[in-house]
Amino acid sequence: MNEIFNNIPKIKYEGAKSKNPLAFKFYDADKIVMGKKMKEHLPFAMAWWHNLCASGTDMFGRDTANKAFGVEKGTMAHAKAKVDAGFEFMQKLGIEYFCFHDVDLVPEADDINETNARLDEISDYILKKMKQTGIKCLWGTANMFSNPRFMNGAGSTNSVDVYCFAAAQIKKALDITVKLGGKGYVFWGGREGYETLLNTDMKFEQENIARLMRMAVDYGRKIGFKGDFYIEPKPKEPMKHQYDFDAATAIGFLRHYGLDKDFKMNIEANHATLAGHTFQHELRVSAINGMLGSIDANQGDMLLGWDTDEFPFDVYDATMCMYEVLKAGGLTGGFNFDAKNRRPSNTYEDMFEGYILGMDTFALGLLKAAALIEDGRLDEFVKNKYASFGTALGKKIIDGKTSIEELADHAADLKSIDAPLSGKQERLESIVNSILFVNEK
Ligand code: XLS
Ligand code: CA
Ligand code: CA
């Protein structure tokens, strides 16, 4: 088979001083950080859709990048060329996982039976490549938002036929995910939301989404899927009100409908900021609820109000992300680069440089997060902040062994109240800066 990216070498680690754009500056796969190899802390994944499909089309103009990979687009030959390109790309970067939507893999036919036959064929081909290379599937999903049939939603649609179509796509995407040994299965509710309540029965729609998820879980478990189902929260775009607004909303939904044992969160950085949260906030909410599953590693642009899916280069955010991940004991999933090159970055080389940037940013984030934890001052501060709950009365509160009356009596007897400690935000931020920008020897 011919090389597709024939002017791109295998990407190696050369260190922070390297000026070679096609080398890692911080991602040193086998380097040990807090007792584990970098590549074990950072199971990176390639997103099939952005990397192998998206070619720069936006609302105002057509493709700028050529992702035909030498074959006619919209054909099975092209679907296979994308597999070849994807595996060569991952091997050259040392990426061990990929993520996909059903329709990223093959062109959708008018007849679902034909689409499914194409999916069978391509997944055989992918499986062969996986065996040859050791590359694995992180998660699969069904695209239930692009086709016009989903304009009123998939699980939240008003049409029984469309609901069945969504079920059929989930069933097949689960079959393929299981066939490829995927660790997870994602639900991102692209059209699960509404524009106006004048035409929407919100309760009915949410119940129907939950029913579809329940059936998906039952089917998945029946065919031997042992991984996690994920909800990927996003507050808006495409719908004005998305039902899975943020992690707290999605977790509440899962608990309400008894789905919480089978699901975790797939947190995307750009979706967090669209919801008015930091990336770190969404990770913490997921972690403290035992639902931190996987991460879509990208970043948005704070000056733009939409989902720009940029390659992450913000080291501060990556550090705070890795701080949460390390504290949570790692992810059950991985780090999927749901990111695309900017429209004018339209060469093969740019595809590689996007991933090098993202991988280096997270490697640096990992190193800095480990340094923050080893330094210990942040942890120490937070521990001390709540120290008064270590007193006898504090313990009674924590153990649920007191009452409002007893606490009120305590307050009535107080001669003075201990001033709550200073929050020391500026000192803590200064500690973060001093660790982020320390000169490495
Ligand atoms: C879109 C989402 C989507 C999911 C998978 O905003 O990020 O790409 O990750 O359907
Ligand atoms: Ca995503
Ligand atoms: Ca996104």
Coordinates of N, CA and C in Angstrom, one line a residue, residues 4 17 26 41 69 171 250 253 277 284 359 379 417:
I4 N 0.4 7.7 2.2 CA -0.4 8.8 1.8 C 0.3 10.1 2.2
K17 N 13.4 22.5 23.3 CA 14.2 23.4 22.5 C 14.1 23.2 21.0
F26 N 7.1 18.2 24.1 CA 6.8 17.8 25.5 C 6.2 16.4 25.6
H41 N -1.0 7.8 31.0 CA -1.9 8.9 31.5 C -2.7 9.5 30.4
F69 N -7.8 11.9 -0.5 CA -6.8 10.9 -0.4 C -6.6 10.1 -1.7
K171 N -28.4 0.8 17.2 CA -28.2 -0.6 17.2 C -27.0 -1.0 16.4
A250 N -27.0 16.7 33.0 CA -27.0 15.4 32.4 C -27.0 14.3 33.5
F253 N -30.4 14.1 35.0 CA -31.3 13.4 34.0 C -31.1 11.8 34.2
H277 N -19.1 27.6 32.0 CA -18.3 26.9 33.0 C -16.8 26.9 32.5
R284 N -14.7 18.4 37.4 CA -14.9 18.2 38.8 C -16.3 17.7 39.2
M359 N -1.2 17.3 21.6 CA -0.5 16.3 22.4 C 0.5 16.9 23.3
D379 N -3.4 21.7 47.8 CA -4.1 20.6 48.6 C -4.1 21.0 50.1
I417 N -17.7 34.6 67.0 CA -17.6 33.6 65.9 C -16.2 33.7 65.3

